[in-house]
CSV table of C-alpha atoms in Angstrom, one decimal:
chain,number,residue,atom,x,y,z
A,270,MET,CA,-35.4,-46.2,27.0
A,271,MET,CA,-34.0,-44.7,23.8
A,272,ARG,CA,-36.4,-41.8,24.1
A,273,ILE,CA,-35.4,-41.2,27.7
A,274,ALA,CA,-31.7,-41.3,26.7
A,275,SER,CA,-32.4,-38.8,23.9
A,276,VAL,CA,-34.1,-36.4,26.3
A,277,TYR,CA,-31.1,-36.6,28.7
A,278,LEU,CA,-28.7,-36.0,25.9
A,279,LEU,CA,-30.6,-33.1,24.6
A,280,GLY,CA,-30.7,-31.6,28.1
A,281,ALA,CA,-27.0,-32.0,28.5
A,282,LEU,CA,-26.3,-30.2,25.2
A,283,VAL,CA,-28.6,-27.3,26.2
A,284,LEU,CA,-26.7,-27.0,29.6
A,285,LEU,CA,-23.4,-27.2,27.9
A,286,THR,CA,-24.3,-24.6,25.3
A,287,THR,CA,-25.7,-22.3,28.1
A,288,ALA,CA,-22.5,-22.7,30.1
A,289,CYS,CA,-20.3,-21.9,27.1
A,290,LYS,CA,-22.3,-18.7,26.4
A,291,LYS,CA,-22.0,-17.6,30.1
A,292,ASN,CA,-18.3,-18.4,30.2
A,293,LYS,CA,-17.5,-16.6,26.9
A,294,ARG,CA,-15.2,-13.7,27.5
A,295,PRO,CA,-15.5,-10.5,25.6
A,296,ASP,CA,-13.0,-9.7,22.9
A,297,SER,CA,-12.5,-6.8,20.5
A,298,GLY,CA,-15.1,-8.3,18.1
A,299,HIS,CA,-17.8,-8.8,20.7
A,300,ILE,CA,-17.5,-6.7,23.9
A,301,GLY,CA,-21.0,-7.4,25.3
A,302,LYS,CA,-23.7,-5.0,26.3
A,303,ASN,CA,-22.1,-3.6,29.4
A,304,SER,CA,-18.7,-2.5,30.4
A,305,THR,CA,-16.8,-5.1,32.3
A,306,ALA,CA,-15.0,-2.3,34.2
A,307,THR,CA,-18.0,-0.1,35.2
A,308,GLY,CA,-21.1,-2.2,34.4
A,309,ILE,CA,-22.5,0.8,32.5
A,310,ALA,CA,-24.3,-0.1,29.3
A,311,TYR,CA,-22.5,0.7,26.0
A,312,ASN,CA,-24.5,2.6,23.4
A,313,ALA,CA,-26.5,4.4,26.0
A,314,LYS,CA,-28.3,7.6,25.0
A,315,GLU,CA,-26.0,9.5,27.4
A,316,GLY,CA,-22.5,8.3,27.8
A,317,PHE,CA,-19.8,6.4,26.0
A,318,SER,CA,-20.9,4.8,22.7
A,319,THR,CA,-19.2,2.0,20.8
A,320,PRO,CA,-20.4,-0.9,18.6
A,321,LYS,CA,-21.4,-4.0,20.6
A,322,SER,CA,-19.9,-6.1,17.8
A,323,PHE,CA,-17.2,-5.4,15.2
A,324,LYS,CA,-16.5,-7.6,12.2
A,325,GLY,CA,-13.1,-6.2,11.7
A,326,GLN,CA,-11.5,-3.5,9.7
A,327,PRO,CA,-13.1,-3.4,6.3
A,328,THR,CA,-10.8,-3.5,3.2
A,329,GLY,CA,-10.6,-0.1,1.7
A,330,PRO,CA,-10.9,0.5,-2.1
A,331,ASN,CA,-8.1,-1.1,-4.2
A,332,LEU,CA,-6.4,-2.5,-1.0
A,333,VAL,CA,-5.2,-6.1,-0.5
A,334,TYR,CA,-4.6,-7.6,2.9
A,335,ILE,CA,-0.9,-8.5,3.5
A,336,GLU,CA,-0.4,-10.9,6.4
A,337,GLY,CA,2.7,-9.8,8.4
A,338,GLY,CA,5.6,-11.9,9.4
A,339,ARG,CA,9.4,-12.2,9.4
A,340,PHE,CA,11.6,-12.0,6.3
A,341,VAL,CA,15.2,-11.3,5.4
A,342,MET,CA,15.3,-7.7,4.2
A,343,GLY,CA,18.0,-6.7,1.7
A,344,SER,CA,19.4,-7.7,-1.6
A,345,LEU,CA,20.0,-11.3,-2.7
A,346,GLU,CA,21.9,-10.2,-5.8
A,347,GLU,CA,25.5,-9.1,-6.1
A,348,ASP,CA,26.0,-5.6,-5.0
A,349,VAL,CA,27.3,-4.4,-8.4
A,350,ALA,CA,27.5,-0.7,-7.3
A,351,GLY,CA,29.5,-1.7,-4.2
A,352,VAL,CA,27.5,0.6,-1.9
A,353,HIS,CA,26.7,-2.0,0.7
A,354,ASP,CA,23.5,-0.1,1.6
A,355,ASN,CA,21.2,-3.2,1.4
A,356,VAL,CA,22.9,-5.8,3.5
A,357,GLU,CA,20.7,-8.7,4.6
A,358,ARG,CA,18.9,-8.5,8.0
A,359,THR,CA,16.0,-10.4,9.5
A,360,VAL,CA,13.0,-8.2,10.5
A,361,THR,CA,9.3,-8.6,11.3
A,362,VAL,CA,6.6,-6.6,9.7
A,363,GLN,CA,3.0,-6.2,11.1
A,364,SER,CA,0.0,-7.1,8.9
A,365,PHE,CA,-1.1,-4.2,6.7
A,366,PHE,CA,-3.0,-3.4,3.5
A,367,MET,CA,-1.5,-2.3,0.2
A,368,ASP,CA,-2.9,-1.1,-3.1
A,369,GLU,CA,-3.0,-3.9,-5.5
A,370,THR,CA,-2.0,-1.6,-8.3
A,371,GLU,CA,0.0,1.6,-8.7
A,372,ILE,CA,-2.0,4.8,-8.6
A,373,ALA,CA,-3.2,5.4,-12.1
A,374,ASN,CA,-3.6,8.7,-14.1
A,375,VAL,CA,-7.4,8.6,-13.7
A,376,HIS,CA,-7.0,8.3,-9.9
A,377,TYR,CA,-4.8,11.3,-9.8
A,378,LEU,CA,-7.1,13.3,-12.1
A,379,GLU,CA,-9.9,12.6,-9.6
A,380,TYR,CA,-7.7,14.1,-6.9
A,381,LEU,CA,-6.9,17.1,-9.0
A,382,TYR,CA,-10.6,17.7,-9.7
A,383,ALA,CA,-11.4,17.6,-6.0
A,384,VAL,CA,-8.6,20.0,-4.9
A,385,GLN,CA,-9.3,22.4,-7.7
A,386,LYS,CA,-12.9,22.6,-6.5
A,387,ASP,CA,-12.2,22.7,-2.8
A,388,SER,CA,-8.7,24.1,-2.3
A,389,SER,CA,-6.8,27.2,-3.2
A,390,GLN,CA,-5.4,27.8,-6.7
A,391,GLU,CA,-1.9,27.7,-5.2
A,392,PHE,CA,-2.4,24.2,-3.7
A,393,TYR,CA,-4.0,23.0,-7.0
A,394,GLU,CA,-0.9,24.1,-8.9
A,395,SER,CA,1.4,22.5,-6.4
A,396,ALA,CA,-0.5,19.2,-6.8
A,397,LEU,CA,0.0,19.1,-10.6
A,398,PRO,CA,2.4,16.4,-11.8
A,399,ASP,CA,5.4,17.6,-13.7
A,400,THR,CA,4.6,16.5,-17.3
A,401,THR,CA,7.9,17.9,-18.6
A,402,VAL,CA,9.6,14.8,-17.1
A,403,TRP,CA,8.9,13.2,-20.5
A,404,ALA,CA,10.7,16.0,-22.4
A,405,GLY,CA,14.2,15.5,-23.8
A,406,GLU,CA,16.3,17.7,-26.0
A,407,MET,CA,17.5,14.7,-28.1
A,408,ALA,CA,14.2,12.7,-28.0
A,409,PHE,CA,10.8,13.2,-29.5
A,410,ASN,CA,8.6,12.6,-26.5
A,411,ASP,CA,6.4,15.7,-27.0
A,412,THR,CA,3.3,13.6,-27.2
A,413,TYR,CA,3.9,12.2,-23.8
A,414,VAL,CA,4.4,15.7,-22.4
A,415,ASP,CA,1.0,16.8,-23.8
A,416,GLN,CA,-1.1,13.6,-23.6
A,417,TYR,CA,0.2,11.1,-21.0
A,418,LEU,CA,-1.6,12.4,-17.9
A,419,ARG,CA,-5.0,13.5,-19.4
A,420,TYR,CA,-5.7,11.7,-22.6
A,421,PRO,CA,-8.3,8.9,-22.0
A,422,GLY,CA,-6.1,6.3,-23.7
A,423,PHE,CA,-3.7,6.6,-20.8
A,424,ARG,CA,-6.2,6.6,-18.0
A,425,MET,CA,-5.2,3.3,-16.4
A,426,TYR,CA,-1.4,3.9,-16.9
A,427,PRO,CA,0.5,4.7,-13.7
A,428,VAL,CA,0.8,8.4,-12.9
A,429,VAL,CA,4.4,9.7,-13.0
A,430,GLY,CA,6.0,13.1,-12.6
A,431,VAL,CA,4.8,13.0,-9.0
A,432,SER,CA,7.1,13.9,-6.1
A,433,TRP,CA,7.3,12.2,-2.7
A,434,VAL,CA,5.6,15.2,-1.2
A,435,GLN,CA,2.8,15.2,-3.8
A,436,ALA,CA,2.3,11.4,-3.1
A,437,GLN,CA,1.9,12.1,0.6
A,438,ASP,CA,-0.6,14.9,-0.1
A,439,TYR,CA,-2.6,12.5,-2.3
A,440,SER,CA,-2.7,9.9,0.4
A,441,ALA,CA,-4.0,12.5,2.9
A,442,TRP,CA,-6.8,13.5,0.5
A,443,ARG,CA,-7.7,9.9,-0.3
A,444,THR,CA,-8.1,9.2,3.4
A,445,GLY,CA,-10.6,12.0,3.8
A,446,ALA,CA,-12.4,11.1,0.6
A,447,VAL,CA,-12.8,7.4,1.4
A,448,ASN,CA,-13.8,8.0,5.0
A,449,ASN,CA,-16.3,10.7,4.1
A,450,ASP,CA,-18.0,8.2,1.8
A,451,LEU,CA,-17.9,5.4,4.4
A,452,ALA,CA,-19.4,7.6,7.1
A,453,ARG,CA,-22.1,8.9,4.8
A,454,LYS,CA,-23.1,5.4,3.8
A,455,ALA,CA,-23.1,4.1,7.4
A,456,THR,CA,-25.2,6.9,8.8
A,457,SER,CA,-27.6,7.4,5.9
A,458,GLY,CA,-28.1,3.9,4.6
A,459,GLY,CA,-25.9,4.6,1.6
A,460,LYS,CA,-28.0,7.4,0.3
A,461,LYS,CA,-27.5,11.1,0.5
A,462,GLY,CA,-31.2,11.7,1.2
A,463,GLY,CA,-31.7,10.1,4.5
A,464,ARG,CA,-31.5,7.1,6.8
A,465,LYS,CA,-32.5,3.5,6.0
A,466,LYS,CA,-36.1,2.5,6.0
A,467,LYS,CA,-37.9,1.4,9.1
A,468,GLY,CA,-37.0,-2.2,10.0
A,469,GLU,CA,-33.5,-2.2,8.5
A,470,GLU,CA,-30.8,-3.1,10.9
A,471,ALA,CA,-28.7,0.0,10.7
A,472,ALA,CA,-31.6,2.3,11.4
A,473,THR,CA,-32.3,0.6,14.7
A,474,ASP,CA,-28.7,0.4,15.7
A,475,ALA,CA,-27.9,2.7,18.5
A,476,THR,CA,-24.3,2.9,17.3
A,477,ALA,CA,-25.4,4.3,14.0
A,478,GLU,CA,-27.5,6.8,15.9
A,479,ALA,CA,-24.5,7.9,17.8
A,480,ALA,CA,-22.4,8.0,14.7
A,481,SER,CA,-24.9,10.3,13.0
A,482,LYS,CA,-24.6,12.7,15.8
A,483,GLN,CA,-20.8,12.7,15.5
A,484,TYR,CA,-21.1,12.9,11.7
A,485,SER,CA,-19.9,16.4,10.9
A,486,GLY,CA,-18.3,17.4,7.7
A,487,GLY,CA,-18.4,13.9,6.4
A,488,ARG,CA,-16.5,12.1,9.2
A,489,ALA,CA,-17.8,9.8,11.9
A,490,ALA,CA,-15.9,9.4,15.2
A,491,ILE,CA,-13.1,6.7,15.0
A,492,GLU,CA,-14.7,4.8,17.9
A,493,THR,CA,-17.7,3.9,15.7
A,494,GLY,CA,-15.6,1.7,13.5
A,495,TYR,CA,-17.1,3.3,10.4
A,496,VAL,CA,-13.8,5.0,9.3
A,497,LEU,CA,-10.5,3.5,8.1
A,498,PRO,CA,-7.0,4.4,9.3
A,499,ASN,CA,-4.9,6.7,7.1
A,500,TYR,CA,-3.8,5.9,3.6
A,501,ARG,CA,-0.1,6.5,3.4
A,502,LEU,CA,3.1,5.6,1.6
A,503,PRO,CA,4.4,2.2,2.6
A,504,THR,CA,7.6,1.9,4.6
A,505,GLU,CA,10.6,0.4,2.8
A,506,ALA,CA,10.2,-2.7,4.9
A,507,GLU,CA,6.5,-3.1,4.1
A,508,TRP,CA,7.1,-2.5,0.4
A,509,GLU,CA,9.9,-5.0,0.2
A,510,TYR,CA,8.0,-7.6,2.2
A,511,ALA,CA,4.9,-7.3,0.0
A,512,ALA,CA,7.0,-7.4,-3.2
A,513,LYS,CA,8.8,-10.6,-2.3
A,514,ALA,CA,5.5,-12.3,-1.3
A,515,LEU,CA,7.3,-15.2,0.4
A,516,ILE,CA,3.9,-16.6,1.4
A,517,GLY,CA,4.1,-18.4,-1.9
A,518,THR,CA,7.3,-20.3,-0.8
A,519,GLN,CA,5.9,-21.5,2.4
A,520,TYR,CA,6.6,-25.2,3.2
A,521,LEU,CA,5.2,-26.8,6.3
A,522,ASP,CA,5.0,-24.8,9.5
A,523,GLU,CA,7.4,-21.9,9.4
A,524,ASN,CA,9.9,-23.2,6.9
A,525,GLN,CA,10.3,-21.6,3.5
A,526,SER,CA,11.5,-23.7,0.6
A,527,ASN,CA,13.5,-20.9,-1.1
A,528,GLN,CA,14.1,-17.1,-1.1
A,529,ARG,CA,13.2,-14.9,-4.0
A,530,ILE,CA,15.3,-12.6,-6.2
A,531,TYR,CA,12.2,-11.1,-7.8
A,532,PRO,CA,8.5,-11.1,-6.9
A,533,TRP,CA,8.2,-14.5,-8.5
A,534,ASP,CA,10.2,-17.8,-8.3
A,535,GLY,CA,13.4,-18.3,-10.2
A,536,SER,CA,16.0,-16.0,-11.8
A,537,SER,CA,14.3,-15.6,-15.2
A,538,MET,CA,12.3,-12.7,-16.4
A,539,ARG,CA,9.9,-14.9,-18.3
A,540,LYS,CA,7.1,-17.3,-17.3
A,541,SER,CA,8.7,-20.7,-17.0
A,542,SER,CA,5.7,-23.0,-17.5
A,543,GLY,CA,2.1,-23.2,-18.5
A,544,LYS,CA,0.2,-21.9,-21.6
A,545,LYS,CA,2.0,-18.5,-21.4
A,546,LYS,CA,5.5,-20.0,-21.1
A,547,GLY,CA,8.1,-17.6,-22.3
A,548,THR,CA,6.1,-14.4,-21.8
A,549,MET,CA,7.6,-11.5,-19.9
A,550,LEU,CA,6.7,-11.2,-16.2
A,551,ALA,CA,7.5,-7.4,-16.0
A,552,ASN,CA,7.9,-4.2,-17.9
A,553,TYR,CA,11.6,-3.3,-18.0
A,554,LYS,CA,14.5,-2.4,-20.3
A,555,ARG,CA,16.3,-5.5,-21.6
A,556,GLY,CA,19.4,-3.7,-22.8
A,557,ARG,CA,20.7,-0.6,-24.6
A,558,GLY,CA,18.0,0.7,-26.9
A,559,ASP,CA,15.7,-2.3,-26.3
A,560,TYR,CA,12.5,-1.2,-24.5
A,561,ALA,CA,10.0,-3.6,-26.0
A,562,GLY,CA,11.5,-5.9,-28.6
A,563,ILE,CA,10.5,-6.1,-32.2
A,564,ALA,CA,7.2,-5.3,-33.9
A,565,GLY,CA,4.9,-8.3,-34.1
A,566,LYS,CA,6.8,-10.1,-31.3
A,567,THR,CA,7.3,-7.5,-28.6
A,568,ASN,CA,8.8,-9.1,-25.5
A,569,ASP,CA,7.1,-7.1,-22.8
A,570,GLY,CA,4.5,-5.3,-24.8
A,571,ALA,CA,5.3,-1.8,-23.5
A,572,ILE,CA,7.7,0.8,-24.9
A,573,ILE,CA,7.1,3.1,-21.9
A,574,THR,CA,4.8,2.3,-19.0
A,575,ASP,CA,1.9,-0.1,-19.3
A,576,GLU,CA,-1.6,-0.3,-17.7
A,577,VAL,CA,-1.6,-1.0,-14.0
A,578,TYR,CA,-3.2,-4.4,-14.3
A,579,SER,CA,-0.7,-5.6,-16.8
A,580,TYR,CA,1.5,-8.7,-16.1
A,581,PRO,CA,0.8,-11.4,-13.5
A,582,PRO,CA,0.3,-10.4,-9.9
A,583,ASN,CA,2.6,-11.8,-7.2
A,584,ASP,CA,1.4,-14.3,-4.5
A,585,PHE,CA,-0.2,-11.5,-2.4
A,586,GLY,CA,-2.2,-10.4,-5.5
A,587,LEU,CA,-0.1,-7.2,-6.1
A,588,TYR,CA,0.5,-6.1,-9.7
A,589,ASN,CA,3.8,-4.6,-11.0
A,590,MET,CA,5.8,-4.8,-7.8
A,591,ALA,CA,8.7,-5.1,-10.3
A,592,GLY,CA,9.0,-2.9,-13.3
A,593,ASN,CA,6.5,-0.5,-15.0
A,594,VAL,CA,7.4,2.3,-12.6
A,595,ASN,CA,9.6,2.7,-9.5
A,596,GLU,CA,7.6,3.5,-6.4
A,597,TRP,CA,8.2,6.0,-3.6
A,598,VAL,CA,8.3,4.6,0.0
A,599,TRP,CA,8.2,6.5,3.3
A,600,ASP,CA,11.8,6.2,4.4
A,601,VAL,CA,14.6,8.7,4.4
A,602,TYR,CA,17.6,7.2,2.7
A,603,ARG,CA,20.8,6.3,4.6
A,604,PRO,CA,23.4,3.8,3.5
A,605,THR,CA,23.6,2.5,7.1
A,606,THR,CA,19.9,2.1,7.7
A,607,PHE,CA,20.0,-1.7,7.8
A,608,GLN,CA,22.6,-1.5,10.6
A,609,THR,CA,20.7,0.8,12.9
A,610,PHE,CA,16.9,0.5,12.5
A,611,ASN,CA,14.5,-1.5,14.7
A,612,ASP,CA,13.9,-5.2,13.7
A,613,LEU,CA,10.2,-4.8,14.3
A,614,ASN,CA,8.3,-2.6,11.8
A,615,PRO,CA,11.5,-0.8,10.8
A,616,VAL,CA,11.4,2.7,9.3
A,617,ARG,CA,13.8,5.6,9.0
A,618,ARG,CA,12.0,8.9,9.6
A,619,ASP,CA,15.1,11.2,9.7
A,620,GLY,CA,18.8,11.2,10.5
A,621,TYR,CA,18.5,9.7,13.9
A,622,LEU,CA,21.8,7.9,14.7
A,623,ASP,CA,23.1,9.0,11.3
A,624,ASP,CA,22.9,12.8,11.1
A,625,GLU,CA,22.7,14.5,7.8
A,626,LYS,CA,25.6,16.8,8.7
A,627,ASN,CA,27.9,13.8,8.5
A,628,TYR,CA,27.4,13.6,4.8
A,629,GLY,CA,28.5,17.2,3.9
A,630,LYS,CA,25.8,18.2,1.5
A,631,LYS,CA,26.4,21.8,2.3
A,632,ASP,CA,29.9,21.4,0.9
A,633,ASN,CA,28.6,19.5,-2.1
A,634,ASN,CA,30.3,16.3,-1.0
A,635,SER,CA,27.0,14.4,-1.0
A,636,LEU,CA,23.3,14.5,-2.0
A,637,LEU,CA,22.1,13.1,1.3
A,638,ASP,CA,20.0,15.0,3.8
A,639,ASN,CA,16.7,14.4,5.6
A,640,ARG,CA,14.8,15.2,2.4
A,641,THR,CA,16.3,12.3,0.5
A,642,ARG,CA,13.7,9.6,0.1
A,643,VAL,CA,13.9,5.9,-1.0
A,644,TYR,CA,12.3,4.5,-4.1
A,645,LYS,CA,12.2,0.9,-5.2
A,646,GLY,CA,11.0,-1.6,-7.7
A,647,GLY,CA,12.5,-0.8,-11.1
A,648,SER,CA,10.8,0.8,-14.1
A,649,TRP,CA,10.1,0.5,-17.8
A,650,ALA,CA,13.5,2.2,-18.3
A,651,ASP,CA,15.6,0.1,-15.9
A,652,ILE,CA,17.5,-3.1,-16.4
A,653,ALA,CA,16.6,-6.3,-14.5
A,654,TYR,CA,18.9,-5.7,-11.6
A,655,TRP,CA,16.7,-2.9,-10.2
A,656,LEU,CA,13.6,-5.1,-10.3
A,657,ALA,CA,14.9,-7.1,-7.3
A,658,PRO,CA,12.9,-5.9,-4.2
A,659,GLY,CA,16.0,-5.6,-2.1
A,660,THR,CA,17.7,-2.9,-4.3
A,661,ARG,CA,17.2,0.7,-3.4
A,662,ARG,CA,17.8,4.1,-4.8
A,663,TYR,CA,17.1,7.7,-3.6
A,664,MET,CA,16.0,11.1,-4.7
A,665,ASP,CA,15.0,14.4,-3.2
A,666,GLN,CA,11.4,14.4,-1.9
A,667,ASP,CA,10.5,17.4,-4.2
A,668,SER,CA,11.9,15.8,-7.4
A,669,ALA,CA,10.0,13.8,-9.9
A,670,THR,CA,10.8,11.7,-13.0
A,671,ALA,CA,9.0,9.7,-15.7
A,672,THR,CA,10.0,6.5,-14.1
A,673,ILE,CA,8.6,6.9,-10.5
A,674,GLY,CA,5.1,6.5,-9.4
A,675,PHE,CA,3.5,5.3,-6.1
A,676,ARG,CA,0.9,3.2,-4.3
A,677,CYS,CA,-0.6,3.5,-0.9
A,678,SER,CA,-0.6,1.3,2.3
A,679,MET,CA,-2.7,1.2,5.4
A,680,ILE,CA,-2.2,-0.4,8.8
A,681,ALA,CA,-4.3,-3.5,9.6
A,682,SER,CA,-5.7,-2.6,13.0
A,683,GLY,CA,-6.5,-5.1,15.7
A,684,ARG,CA,-8.1,-8.5,15.1
A,685,LYS,CA,-6.5,-11.1,12.8
A,686,ARG,CA,-8.4,-11.7,9.5
């Protein structure tokens, strides 16, 4: 009797499994063999080609996944300047990727090498950082002018002297460089000399075959899933959301136990517990003339910038979202932005609803126009106030300083991770 019961149970499980498979609806990860609209097979030799299965957008080099959500954008500190340009407002930001570190000198030198080889001399010269940002008539910073960008000892220090426009150009080049490499690996088995050996999965995949036909100049068609969306500067909302990293304050369901003034808990600039209690959490200026403390007991360990992996990461795994260097973001600056922008994926692209002519730059009454860009985060030369993610400052998109660098972001497309 027990054997008969076992047979019936096994049969029931088989039927249930079969029924589940038949009733499974296609989704973006698994669309099935045939189109549910036309019945025509995907990946046919002639006709539309797309992967039968898609594991999701891969994480590009140096990127960290940032799960989106709502947060209160704006400053939680006293508005000491009295500009009221960062009043609090609840917004929602989609999921996205962000560089875990600032772009370092070695990364930018890689870019300069590529454009010098493949672009005009004029563009190469326009891409060069302004190393004279270190110079000062009353300061002996000559060594930084000559050495900071190119000397190997500074390779993993954040690149500075880069304008907003140059940062955008770098992002565009990086998109092409990464996608060229991804497409080559996908269509040649990771080797420049040919496709994978017989029997390997990618070699028999019709999608890879289709991609290789579309592989021209190093780029596969976006439908193949072998290429990533564009690298770009983060929006101000994305940057601030990622810096606060409120995922670390989550408490049951959708409640958060506290807000954050800085990218870490509490109002102190030092680690409050553990073996490294008392150590600095960021690279900043403590006061007039105090950039690093005294010899033998430096407080933050850096007189100017520091390496991009220095100091503890925040709860998203991002380094130096406060201090080290300020960072360019996408947005045009307006003091009234928080009152007018959308509450879903907010960004200010130009002077919409707040025209530049209202500020009188032509009459030298203001510095604001549609070329004025926001930067955030505080730097090695800033006091603690500017390290709060909600604070914001601005500068012309063609200008550069020794205190501003950047990192890139990328949209997270489609399926949840």
